[in-house]
mmCIF file of C-alpha atoms and ligand atoms in Angstrom:
data_model
loop_
_atom_site.group_PDB
_atom_site.id
_atom_site.type_symbol
_atom_site.label_atom_id
_atom_site.label_comp_id
_atom_site.label_asym_id
_atom_site.label_seq_id
_atom_site.Cartn_x
_atom_site.Cartn_y
_atom_site.Cartn_z
ATOM 1 C CA MET A 234 12.830 22.742 -5.305
ATOM 2 C CA THR A 235 9.893 25.007 -5.997
ATOM 3 C CA ILE A 236 6.509 23.643 -7.009
ATOM 4 C CA ASP A 237 4.870 26.179 -9.299
ATOM 5 C CA ARG A 238 1.790 24.192 -10.273
ATOM 6 C CA LEU A 239 -0.119 21.180 -9.034
ATOM 7 C CA ASP A 240 -2.514 19.037 -11.062
ATOM 8 C CA ILE A 241 -5.060 16.837 -9.347
ATOM 9 C CA ARG A 242 -7.110 14.161 -11.097
ATOM 10 C CA LEU A 243 -9.818 11.749 -10.003
ATOM 11 C CA LEU A 244 -9.647 8.481 -11.946
ATOM 12 C CA ARG A 245 -11.544 5.239 -12.237
ATOM 13 C CA LEU A 246 -10.072 1.980 -13.504
ATOM 14 C CA PRO A 247 -12.031 -1.277 -13.740
ATOM 15 C CA LEU A 248 -10.385 -4.210 -11.916
ATOM 16 C CA VAL A 249 -9.586 -7.321 -13.967
ATOM 17 C CA ARG A 250 -11.303 -9.335 -11.225
ATOM 18 C CA TYR A 251 -13.285 -8.299 -8.159
ATOM 19 C CA PHE A 252 -11.320 -7.912 -4.927
ATOM 20 C CA GLU A 253 -13.026 -8.789 -1.649
ATOM 21 C CA THR A 254 -11.814 -8.057 1.872
ATOM 22 C CA SER A 255 -13.567 -8.499 5.215
ATOM 23 C CA PHE A 256 -15.048 -5.005 4.698
ATOM 24 C CA ALA A 257 -16.174 -4.900 1.036
ATOM 25 C CA ARG A 258 -16.066 -6.308 -2.494
ATOM 26 C CA SER A 259 -14.854 -3.929 -5.250
ATOM 27 C CA TYR A 260 -15.139 -4.221 -9.003
ATOM 28 C CA ASP A 261 -13.237 -1.050 -9.800
ATOM 29 C CA ARG A 262 -10.791 1.350 -8.218
ATOM 30 C CA MET A 263 -11.287 5.095 -7.843
ATOM 31 C CA PHE A 264 -8.153 7.045 -6.990
ATOM 32 C CA VAL A 265 -6.528 10.468 -7.031
ATOM 33 C CA LEU A 266 -3.340 11.340 -8.928
ATOM 34 C CA VAL A 267 -1.293 14.429 -8.156
ATOM 35 C CA THR A 268 1.326 15.967 -10.453
ATOM 36 C CA VAL A 269 3.683 18.649 -9.173
ATOM 37 C CA HIS A 270 5.524 20.852 -11.677
ATOM 38 C CA GLY A 271 8.840 22.633 -11.139
ATOM 39 C CA GLU A 272 11.627 23.846 -13.429
ATOM 40 C CA GLY A 273 10.151 22.011 -16.404
ATOM 41 C CA ALA A 274 10.016 18.646 -14.588
ATOM 42 C CA GLN A 275 6.985 16.787 -13.229
ATOM 43 C CA GLY A 276 6.620 14.579 -10.179
ATOM 44 C CA TRP A 277 3.756 12.113 -9.820
ATOM 45 C CA GLY A 278 1.986 10.641 -6.812
ATOM 46 C CA GLU A 279 -1.003 8.345 -6.373
ATOM 47 C CA ALA A 280 -3.248 8.575 -3.324
ATOM 48 C CA VAL A 281 -4.216 5.221 -1.792
ATOM 49 C CA ALA A 282 -7.554 6.451 -0.408
ATOM 50 C CA GLU A 283 -10.498 4.516 -1.824
ATOM 51 C CA HIS A 284 -13.971 5.681 -2.792
ATOM 52 C CA ASP A 285 -15.466 4.365 0.460
ATOM 53 C CA PRO A 286 -14.145 5.051 3.983
ATOM 54 C CA TYR A 287 -13.913 1.332 4.846
ATOM 55 C CA TYR A 288 -10.165 0.644 4.965
ATOM 56 C CA SER A 289 -9.495 4.107 6.396
ATOM 57 C CA SER A 290 -11.515 7.212 7.170
ATOM 58 C CA GLU A 291 -10.029 9.017 4.164
ATOM 59 C CA THR A 292 -11.748 8.801 0.767
ATOM 60 C CA THR A 293 -10.947 10.045 -2.732
ATOM 61 C CA GLU A 294 -13.182 13.052 -2.017
ATOM 62 C CA THR A 295 -11.510 13.957 1.299
ATOM 63 C CA VAL A 296 -8.131 13.715 -0.444
ATOM 64 C CA TRP A 297 -9.392 16.059 -3.171
ATOM 65 C CA HIS A 298 -10.766 18.489 -0.590
ATOM 66 C CA VAL A 299 -7.679 18.532 1.644
ATOM 67 C CA VAL A 300 -5.149 18.713 -1.224
ATOM 68 C CA THR A 301 -6.910 21.525 -3.082
ATOM 69 C CA GLU A 302 -8.093 23.599 -0.099
ATOM 70 C CA PHE A 303 -5.311 23.137 2.429
ATOM 71 C CA LEU A 304 -2.161 21.384 1.174
ATOM 72 C CA ALA A 305 -1.695 23.073 -2.197
ATOM 73 C CA PRO A 306 -1.557 26.578 -0.621
ATOM 74 C CA LEU A 307 1.091 25.329 1.860
ATOM 75 C CA VAL A 308 3.446 23.901 -0.750
ATOM 76 C CA LEU A 309 2.917 25.955 -3.936
ATOM 77 C CA GLY A 310 5.510 28.631 -4.669
ATOM 78 C CA ARG A 311 7.610 27.756 -1.615
ATOM 79 C CA ASP A 312 11.255 26.782 -1.865
ATOM 80 C CA PHE A 313 11.971 23.368 -0.332
ATOM 81 C CA ALA A 314 15.599 22.278 0.069
ATOM 82 C CA HIS A 315 14.507 18.616 0.202
ATOM 83 C CA PRO A 316 11.237 16.661 -0.115
ATOM 84 C CA ARG A 317 11.555 15.636 3.535
ATOM 85 C CA ASP A 318 10.732 19.273 4.364
ATOM 86 C CA LEU A 319 7.175 18.894 3.051
ATOM 87 C CA TRP A 320 5.946 16.790 5.988
ATOM 88 C CA PRO A 321 6.761 19.460 8.630
ATOM 89 C CA ALA A 322 5.357 22.147 6.309
ATOM 90 C CA MET A 323 2.020 20.299 6.312
ATOM 91 C CA ALA A 324 2.006 19.566 10.063
ATOM 92 C CA ARG A 325 -0.661 22.117 10.920
ATOM 93 C CA ILE A 326 -3.200 19.875 9.213
ATOM 94 C CA ARG A 327 -4.133 17.027 11.496
ATOM 95 C CA GLY A 328 -4.586 13.551 10.078
ATOM 96 C CA HIS A 329 -5.276 13.169 6.350
ATOM 97 C CA ASN A 330 -2.076 11.176 5.886
ATOM 98 C CA MET A 331 -3.151 9.890 2.478
ATOM 99 C CA ALA A 332 -3.686 13.434 1.189
ATOM 100 C CA LYS A 333 -0.330 14.546 2.602
ATOM 101 C CA ALA A 334 1.388 11.461 1.207
ATOM 102 C CA VAL A 335 0.261 11.974 -2.380
ATOM 103 C CA VAL A 336 1.677 15.512 -2.432
ATOM 104 C CA GLU A 337 4.855 14.551 -0.585
ATOM 105 C CA MET A 338 5.548 11.514 -2.760
ATOM 106 C CA ALA A 339 5.025 13.530 -5.948
ATOM 107 C CA ALA A 340 7.605 15.992 -4.569
ATOM 108 C CA TRP A 341 10.122 13.149 -4.013
ATOM 109 C CA ASP A 342 9.664 12.095 -7.640
ATOM 110 C CA LEU A 343 10.121 15.698 -8.810
ATOM 111 C CA HIS A 344 13.238 16.182 -6.671
ATOM 112 C CA ALA A 345 14.797 12.920 -7.877
ATOM 113 C CA LYS A 346 14.071 13.880 -11.499
ATOM 114 C CA GLN A 347 15.543 17.350 -11.040
ATOM 115 C CA ASN A 348 18.699 15.657 -9.747
ATOM 116 C CA GLY A 349 18.696 13.025 -12.506
ATOM 117 C CA GLN A 350 18.575 10.264 -9.879
ATOM 118 C CA PRO A 351 16.387 7.170 -9.588
ATOM 119 C CA LEU A 352 14.004 7.500 -6.655
ATOM 120 C CA TRP A 353 15.451 4.512 -4.758
ATOM 121 C CA GLN A 354 18.771 6.315 -4.546
ATOM 122 C CA THR A 355 17.192 9.571 -3.330
ATOM 123 C CA LEU A 356 15.337 7.532 -0.672
ATOM 124 C CA GLY A 357 18.590 5.917 0.493
ATOM 125 C CA GLY A 358 17.868 2.381 -0.691
ATOM 126 C CA THR A 359 19.974 -0.143 -2.563
ATOM 127 C CA ARG A 360 19.110 -1.222 -6.105
ATOM 128 C CA ARG A 361 17.895 -4.813 -6.055
ATOM 129 C CA PRO A 362 14.963 -6.903 -7.264
ATOM 130 C CA ILE A 363 12.101 -6.807 -4.758
ATOM 131 C CA ALA A 364 10.520 -10.015 -3.453
ATOM 132 C CA SER A 365 6.800 -10.069 -4.177
ATOM 133 C CA GLY A 366 3.895 -11.872 -2.607
ATOM 134 C CA VAL A 367 0.240 -11.719 -3.624
ATOM 135 C CA SER A 368 -2.897 -10.808 -1.737
ATOM 136 C CA ILE A 369 -5.832 -13.026 -2.663
ATOM 137 C CA GLY A 370 -9.293 -11.803 -1.775
ATOM 138 C CA ILE A 371 -12.242 -13.705 -0.366
ATOM 139 C CA GLN A 372 -13.760 -15.874 -3.126
ATOM 140 C CA ASP A 373 -17.216 -17.281 -3.792
ATOM 141 C CA SER A 374 -16.025 -20.789 -2.866
ATOM 142 C CA LEU A 375 -13.024 -22.617 -1.414
ATOM 143 C CA GLU A 376 -12.575 -24.376 -4.773
ATOM 144 C CA GLU A 377 -12.127 -20.994 -6.412
ATOM 145 C CA LEU A 378 -9.625 -20.010 -3.723
ATOM 146 C CA LEU A 379 -7.532 -23.128 -4.453
ATOM 147 C CA GLU A 380 -7.667 -22.255 -8.158
ATOM 148 C CA ARG A 381 -6.501 -18.651 -7.527
ATOM 149 C CA VAL A 382 -3.617 -19.850 -5.362
ATOM 150 C CA THR A 383 -2.568 -22.357 -8.054
ATOM 151 C CA ILE A 384 -2.459 -19.565 -10.649
ATOM 152 C CA GLU A 385 -0.404 -17.223 -8.455
ATOM 153 C CA ARG A 386 2.009 -19.971 -7.395
ATOM 154 C CA GLU A 387 2.627 -20.716 -11.067
ATOM 155 C CA ALA A 388 3.365 -17.022 -11.657
ATOM 156 C CA GLY A 389 6.226 -17.376 -9.147
ATOM 157 C CA TYR A 390 5.065 -15.217 -6.215
ATOM 158 C CA GLN A 391 7.099 -15.859 -3.075
ATOM 159 C CA ARG A 392 4.252 -15.903 -0.573
ATOM 160 C CA ILE A 393 0.508 -16.180 -0.565
ATOM 161 C CA LYS A 394 -1.686 -13.975 1.594
ATOM 162 C CA ILE A 395 -5.376 -14.672 1.829
ATOM 163 C CA LYS A 396 -8.015 -12.360 3.178
ATOM 164 C CA ILE A 397 -9.972 -13.816 6.070
ATOM 165 C CA LYS A 398 -13.080 -12.984 8.100
ATOM 166 C CA PRO A 399 -15.287 -14.961 10.514
ATOM 167 C CA GLY A 400 -16.692 -17.845 8.459
ATOM 168 C CA TRP A 401 -13.837 -17.686 5.916
ATOM 169 C CA ASP A 402 -10.729 -18.485 7.921
ATOM 170 C CA ILE A 403 -9.720 -21.800 9.479
ATOM 171 C CA GLU A 404 -11.203 -24.059 6.836
ATOM 172 C CA ALA A 405 -9.649 -21.959 4.066
ATOM 173 C CA VAL A 406 -6.182 -22.213 5.631
ATOM 174 C CA GLU A 407 -6.670 -25.944 6.306
ATOM 175 C CA ARG A 408 -7.546 -26.566 2.649
ATOM 176 C CA LEU A 409 -4.538 -24.562 1.434
ATOM 177 C CA ARG A 410 -2.139 -26.483 3.688
ATOM 178 C CA ALA A 411 -3.667 -29.796 2.585
ATOM 179 C CA ARG A 412 -3.286 -28.893 -1.103
ATOM 180 C CA PHE A 413 -0.050 -26.877 -1.189
ATOM 181 C CA GLY A 414 1.939 -28.105 1.821
ATOM 182 C CA ALA A 415 4.485 -25.883 3.568
ATOM 183 C CA ILE A 416 4.281 -22.840 1.269
ATOM 184 C CA PRO A 417 4.930 -19.358 2.732
ATOM 185 C CA LEU A 418 1.381 -18.438 3.751
ATOM 186 C CA MET A 419 -0.212 -15.623 5.765
ATOM 187 C CA VAL A 420 -3.676 -14.208 6.432
ATOM 188 C CA ASP A 421 -5.077 -10.663 6.590
ATOM 189 C CA ALA A 422 -8.278 -10.004 8.566
ATOM 190 C CA ASN A 423 -8.571 -6.240 7.988
ATOM 191 C CA ALA A 424 -9.832 -5.812 11.551
ATOM 192 C CA ALA A 425 -12.634 -8.396 11.328
ATOM 193 C CA TYR A 426 -12.249 -9.896 14.820
ATOM 194 C CA THR A 427 -12.450 -8.863 18.469
ATOM 195 C CA LEU A 428 -10.322 -9.951 21.418
ATOM 196 C CA ASP A 429 -13.213 -12.218 22.521
ATOM 197 C CA GLU A 430 -12.332 -14.388 19.535
ATOM 198 C CA ALA A 431 -8.727 -14.952 20.673
ATOM 199 C CA ALA A 432 -9.289 -18.688 21.221
ATOM 200 C CA HIS A 433 -10.694 -19.023 17.709
ATOM 201 C CA LEU A 434 -7.716 -17.142 16.225
ATOM 202 C CA ALA A 435 -5.331 -19.340 18.240
ATOM 203 C CA VAL A 436 -6.548 -22.328 16.183
ATOM 204 C CA LEU A 437 -4.554 -20.747 13.337
ATOM 205 C CA ASP A 438 -1.361 -21.485 15.331
ATOM 206 C CA ARG A 439 -1.598 -25.051 14.002
ATOM 207 C CA PHE A 440 -0.861 -23.962 10.469
ATOM 208 C CA ASP A 441 2.561 -22.358 10.809
ATOM 209 C CA LEU A 442 1.515 -19.086 9.177
ATOM 210 C CA MET A 443 4.128 -16.378 8.550
ATOM 211 C CA MET A 444 1.826 -13.914 10.323
ATOM 212 C CA ILE A 445 -1.739 -12.777 10.888
ATOM 213 C CA GLU A 446 -2.258 -9.227 9.659
ATOM 214 C CA GLN A 447 -4.500 -6.759 11.510
ATOM 215 C CA PRO A 448 -6.834 -9.189 13.259
ATOM 216 C CA LEU A 449 -8.403 -6.555 15.566
ATOM 217 C CA ASP A 450 -9.753 -3.022 15.260
ATOM 218 C CA TYR A 451 -8.188 -0.476 12.892
ATOM 219 C CA ASP A 452 -7.237 1.987 15.627
ATOM 220 C CA ASP A 453 -6.279 -0.516 18.301
ATOM 221 C CA VAL A 454 -2.870 -1.270 19.782
ATOM 222 C CA MET A 455 -3.504 -2.620 23.293
ATOM 223 C CA ASP A 456 -5.904 -5.450 22.403
ATOM 224 C CA HIS A 457 -3.407 -6.593 19.782
ATOM 225 C CA ALA A 458 -0.779 -6.765 22.551
ATOM 226 C CA ARG A 459 -3.155 -8.904 24.634
ATOM 227 C CA LEU A 460 -3.859 -11.085 21.608
ATOM 228 C CA GLN A 461 -0.182 -11.479 20.664
ATOM 229 C CA ARG A 462 0.485 -12.876 24.151
ATOM 230 C CA GLN A 463 -2.083 -15.605 23.428
ATOM 231 C CA LEU A 464 -0.792 -16.525 19.947
ATOM 232 C CA ARG A 465 2.302 -18.291 18.701
ATOM 233 C CA THR A 466 1.725 -16.822 15.237
ATOM 234 C CA ALA A 467 3.265 -13.367 14.727
ATOM 235 C CA VAL A 468 0.808 -10.481 14.590
ATOM 236 C CA CYS A 469 1.518 -7.938 11.828
ATOM 237 C CA LEU A 470 -0.097 -4.516 12.030
ATOM 238 C CA ASP A 471 -1.336 -2.626 8.971
ATOM 239 C CA GLU A 472 -4.296 -0.250 9.647
ATOM 240 C CA SER A 473 -3.151 0.575 13.219
ATOM 241 C CA ILE A 474 0.283 1.896 12.220
ATOM 242 C CA VAL A 475 -0.474 5.485 11.218
ATOM 243 C CA SER A 476 2.776 7.134 12.373
ATOM 244 C CA PRO A 477 6.311 6.454 13.604
ATOM 245 C CA ARG A 478 5.072 7.165 17.149
ATOM 246 C CA VAL A 479 2.351 4.517 16.969
ATOM 247 C CA ALA A 480 4.851 2.079 15.435
ATOM 248 C CA ALA A 481 7.198 2.591 18.409
ATOM 249 C CA MET A 482 4.276 2.258 20.831
ATOM 250 C CA ALA A 483 3.042 -0.959 19.202
ATOM 251 C CA ILE A 484 6.509 -2.517 19.317
ATOM 252 C CA ASP A 485 6.993 -1.469 22.971
ATOM 253 C CA ALA A 486 3.623 -2.889 23.919
ATOM 254 C CA GLY A 487 4.344 -6.185 22.149
ATOM 255 C CA ALA A 488 1.321 -5.668 19.896
ATOM 256 C CA CYS A 489 3.073 -7.058 16.809
ATOM 257 C CA ARG A 490 6.278 -8.745 15.640
ATOM 258 C CA ILE A 491 6.062 -7.521 12.048
ATOM 259 C CA ILE A 492 4.899 -4.230 10.488
ATOM 260 C CA ASN A 493 3.375 -3.540 7.077
ATOM 261 C CA ILE A 494 4.392 -0.138 5.678
ATOM 262 C CA LYS A 495 2.138 1.716 3.252
ATOM 263 C CA PRO A 496 3.448 5.235 2.667
ATOM 264 C CA GLY A 497 -0.083 6.532 2.085
ATOM 265 C CA ARG A 498 -1.150 5.384 5.548
ATOM 266 C CA VAL A 499 1.750 7.037 7.406
ATOM 267 C CA GLY A 500 1.973 10.280 5.381
ATOM 268 C CA GLY A 501 4.572 9.685 2.669
ATOM 269 C CA HIS A 502 8.123 8.533 2.066
ATOM 270 C CA ALA A 503 9.834 10.487 4.876
ATOM 271 C CA GLU A 504 7.469 9.107 7.520
ATOM 272 C CA SER A 505 7.788 5.611 5.997
ATOM 273 C CA ILE A 506 11.576 5.824 6.351
ATOM 274 C CA ARG A 507 11.123 6.776 10.022
ATOM 275 C CA VAL A 508 8.810 3.799 10.633
ATOM 276 C CA HIS A 509 11.264 1.584 8.741
ATOM 277 C CA ASP A 510 14.183 2.787 10.896
ATOM 278 C CA ILE A 511 12.305 2.389 14.189
ATOM 279 C CA CYS A 512 11.448 -1.193 13.224
ATOM 280 C CA ALA A 513 15.036 -1.889 12.133
ATOM 281 C CA GLY A 514 16.320 -0.601 15.475
ATOM 282 C CA ALA A 515 13.920 -2.888 17.328
ATOM 283 C CA GLY A 516 14.674 -5.942 15.170
ATOM 284 C CA VAL A 517 11.150 -5.917 13.711
ATOM 285 C CA PRO A 518 11.039 -6.816 9.990
ATOM 286 C CA VAL A 519 8.810 -4.795 7.678
ATOM 287 C CA TRP A 520 7.245 -5.457 4.280
ATOM 288 C CA HIS A 521 5.575 -3.170 1.780
ATOM 289 C CA GLY A 522 1.788 -3.242 1.703
ATOM 290 C CA GLY A 523 -0.359 -2.607 -1.348
ATOM 291 C CA MET A 524 -3.627 -0.824 -2.055
ATOM 292 C CA LEU A 525 -4.402 -2.023 -5.605
ATOM 293 C CA GLU A 526 -2.255 0.808 -6.977
ATOM 294 C CA SER A 527 -1.833 1.654 -10.633
ATOM 295 C CA GLY A 528 1.723 1.583 -11.965
ATOM 296 C CA ILE A 529 2.411 5.059 -10.572
ATOM 297 C CA GLY A 530 1.811 4.180 -6.921
ATOM 298 C CA ARG A 531 3.260 0.712 -7.507
ATOM 299 C CA ALA A 532 6.541 2.242 -8.780
ATOM 300 C CA HIS A 533 6.799 4.407 -5.642
ATOM 301 C CA ASN A 534 6.252 1.290 -3.505
ATOM 302 C CA LEU A 535 9.016 -0.626 -5.296
ATOM 303 C CA HIS A 536 11.537 2.183 -4.860
ATOM 304 C CA LEU A 537 10.752 2.456 -1.142
ATOM 305 C CA SER A 538 11.067 -1.341 -0.796
ATOM 306 C CA THR A 539 14.812 -1.071 -1.572
ATOM 307 C CA LEU A 540 15.451 0.030 2.034
ATOM 308 C CA PRO A 541 17.238 -2.761 3.930
ATOM 309 C CA ASN A 542 14.640 -3.652 6.575
ATOM 310 C CA PHE A 543 12.037 -4.582 3.918
ATOM 311 C CA ARG A 544 12.971 -8.173 4.620
ATOM 312 C CA LEU A 545 9.722 -9.958 3.757
ATOM 313 C CA PRO A 546 7.924 -10.208 0.373
ATOM 314 C CA GLY A 547 5.650 -7.211 -0.257
ATOM 315 C CA ASP A 548 2.214 -6.762 -1.843
ATOM 316 C CA VAL A 549 3.939 -5.319 -4.925
ATOM 317 C CA ALA A 550 2.623 -7.740 -7.543
ATOM 318 C CA ALA A 551 2.402 -7.295 -11.332
ATOM 319 C CA SER A 552 0.056 -4.644 -12.759
ATOM 320 C CA LYS A 553 -1.836 -7.198 -14.847
ATOM 321 C CA ARG A 554 -3.296 -8.854 -11.748
ATOM 322 C CA TYR A 555 -5.274 -5.649 -11.229
ATOM 323 C CA TYR A 556 -5.722 -3.706 -14.476
ATOM 324 C CA ALA A 557 -6.068 -4.827 -18.089
ATOM 325 C CA GLU A 558 -4.193 -1.725 -19.144
ATOM 326 C CA ASP A 559 -1.952 0.061 -16.641
ATOM 327 C CA LEU A 560 -1.364 3.825 -16.779
ATOM 328 C CA ILE A 561 2.332 3.117 -17.381
ATOM 329 C CA ASP A 562 4.110 1.376 -20.232
ATOM 330 C CA PRO A 563 5.809 -0.996 -19.832
ATOM 331 C CA ALA A 564 3.628 -2.250 -16.982
ATOM 332 C CA ILE A 565 5.202 -3.688 -13.841
ATOM 333 C CA ASP A 566 5.668 -7.436 -14.129
ATOM 334 C CA VAL A 567 6.828 -10.293 -11.953
ATOM 335 C CA GLN A 568 9.892 -12.423 -12.781
ATOM 336 C CA PRO A 569 9.670 -16.230 -12.737
ATOM 337 C CA ASP A 570 11.500 -16.205 -9.359
ATOM 338 C CA GLY A 571 8.772 -14.035 -7.783
ATOM 339 C CA THR A 572 10.753 -10.812 -7.729
ATOM 340 C CA VAL A 573 9.821 -7.512 -9.353
ATOM 341 C CA LEU A 574 12.448 -5.329 -11.006
ATOM 342 C CA LEU A 575 12.618 -1.602 -10.280
ATOM 343 C CA PRO A 576 11.249 0.483 -13.148
ATOM 344 C CA GLU A 577 14.202 2.231 -14.783
ATOM 345 C CA HIS A 578 12.728 4.426 -17.496
ATOM 346 C CA GLY A 579 14.697 7.591 -16.710
ATOM 347 C CA SER A 580 15.027 9.160 -13.258
ATOM 348 C CA GLY A 581 12.540 9.512 -10.373
ATOM 349 C CA ILE A 582 9.967 6.709 -10.198
ATOM 350 C CA GLY A 583 11.288 5.528 -13.583
ATOM 351 C CA VAL A 584 8.045 4.907 -15.438
ATOM 352 C CA HIS A 585 6.608 6.127 -18.714
ATOM 353 C CA ILE A 586 3.101 7.450 -18.039
ATOM 354 C CA VAL A 587 0.737 6.981 -20.978
ATOM 355 C CA GLU A 588 -1.083 10.308 -21.007
ATOM 356 C CA ASP A 589 -3.838 9.066 -23.250
ATOM 357 C CA ARG A 590 -4.700 6.278 -20.778
ATOM 358 C CA VAL A 591 -4.648 8.751 -17.911
ATOM 359 C CA SER A 592 -7.063 11.060 -19.756
ATOM 360 C CA ARG A 593 -9.425 8.231 -20.644
ATOM 361 C CA ALA A 594 -9.634 7.147 -16.981
ATOM 362 C CA THR A 595 -9.970 10.711 -15.659
ATOM 363 C CA LEU A 596 -13.363 11.798 -14.294
ATOM 364 C CA ARG A 597 -12.258 15.215 -13.043
ATOM 365 C CA HIS A 598 -9.124 17.351 -13.395
ATOM 366 C CA LEU A 599 -8.076 20.626 -11.743
ATOM 367 C CA GLU A 600 -4.951 22.761 -12.071
ATOM 368 C CA VAL A 601 -3.906 24.622 -8.942
ATOM 369 C CA ARG A 602 -1.424 27.533 -9.063
ATOM 370 C CA PRO A 603 -0.058 29.798 -6.317
ATOM 371 C CA SER A 604 -2.659 32.449 -5.451
HETATM 372 O O1 LIG B 738 -5.174 -4.653 3.869
HETATM 373 O O2 LIG B 738 -3.476 -4.851 2.659
HETATM 374 C C1 LIG B 738 -4.664 -4.551 2.783
HETATM 375 C C2 LIG B 738 -6.150 -3.797 -0.652
HETATM 376 C C3 LIG B 738 -6.969 -2.737 -0.357
HETATM 377 C C4 LIG B 738 -7.048 -2.293 0.940
HETATM 378 C C5 LIG B 738 -6.315 -2.923 1.935
HETATM 379 C C6 LIG B 738 -5.490 -3.990 1.655
HETATM 380 C C7 LIG B 738 -5.442 -4.456 0.331
HETATM 381 C C8 LIG B 738 -4.674 -5.633 -0.064
HETATM 382 C C9 LIG B 738 -4.268 -5.705 -1.511
HETATM 383 O O3 LIG B 738 -4.424 -6.563 0.657
HETATM 384 C C10 LIG B 738 -2.815 -5.599 -1.696
HETATM 385 C C11 LIG B 738 -2.470 -5.426 -3.149
HETATM 386 O O4 LIG B 738 -2.342 -6.436 -3.823
HETATM 387 O O5 LIG B 738 -2.339 -4.267 -3.603
HETATM 388 MG MG1 LIG B 739 -3.736 -5.366 5.264
#
């Protein structure tokens, strides 16, 4: 596979409804799309970096900078036998996993299309519907939270995750258990607590949660291990798991019993497969995280979720929860049983990208060719 041109776009899409985490409330989503061209085919990737460096240190602008200045020159015009060869080719650049991932994932799509294969098959997965959960942000009131959960339960989603932070945690979970009973329920703190609050977090043990996601700092492993020893509830790591090495370290240290995989956070599909395999070997289940992706990133996530150790429902919900009009048509939708079908429009990620919608959402576009 040779990539002879790369297109990079900065887009903005308004969210159907605001999304609030422990770190910020957003009303729209800015993101970067990358297209790689080779032998008349195109591969697409979507970077998960956000406008602000609050979930991770990367932003849409650092992705733009690193892709155009450093990654494009490393991959353009070079012959790659397989998309897994892109990660080592980019190794000289430290960090910037989200920038590396968008290029690498676009190359997987291109390679699969050149071979006339669906992406799940190229990744080594098994075609099956993917179990979906939903991630429900912090609301203006607990009444509104109960209303949101009612709506998503009716849509069929297989588990509910709510965002928590100090002041929006125990009472919220208590109210959900009182109203909805023994539903599959979990919480995500996005690093809002410290180890000093272990006793407070241990109150959550009463509620039989599936897991508590990333309670402590974004770059921590050892405090999570100390916390896990004080909790009955499983800790799941998201932000902290930035590589297969850190995943192995976290499992060894007993810092978590479950891992959330987001390919953007670990550097693409090849690194995600390594994290997946390490977890499988250690008996640690994984699930696919979400970053409010458009249909392009969402399709990648669904294909990756076909690997066997994705044993828990992922944040791979229907497009319409996020965007009035997705960039792909048909949009990704949930089935009444809470599963999502793999997009199967042709090979690769299997989606039809509506160019006109992409152009309308595009704020900036650059074509990069080999120098
Ligand atoms: O921590 O999983 C997270 C969204 C943005 C940034 C971080 C996270 C999230 C979500 C939303 O929880 C998941 C989704 O529905 O895409
Ligand atoms: Mg999370």
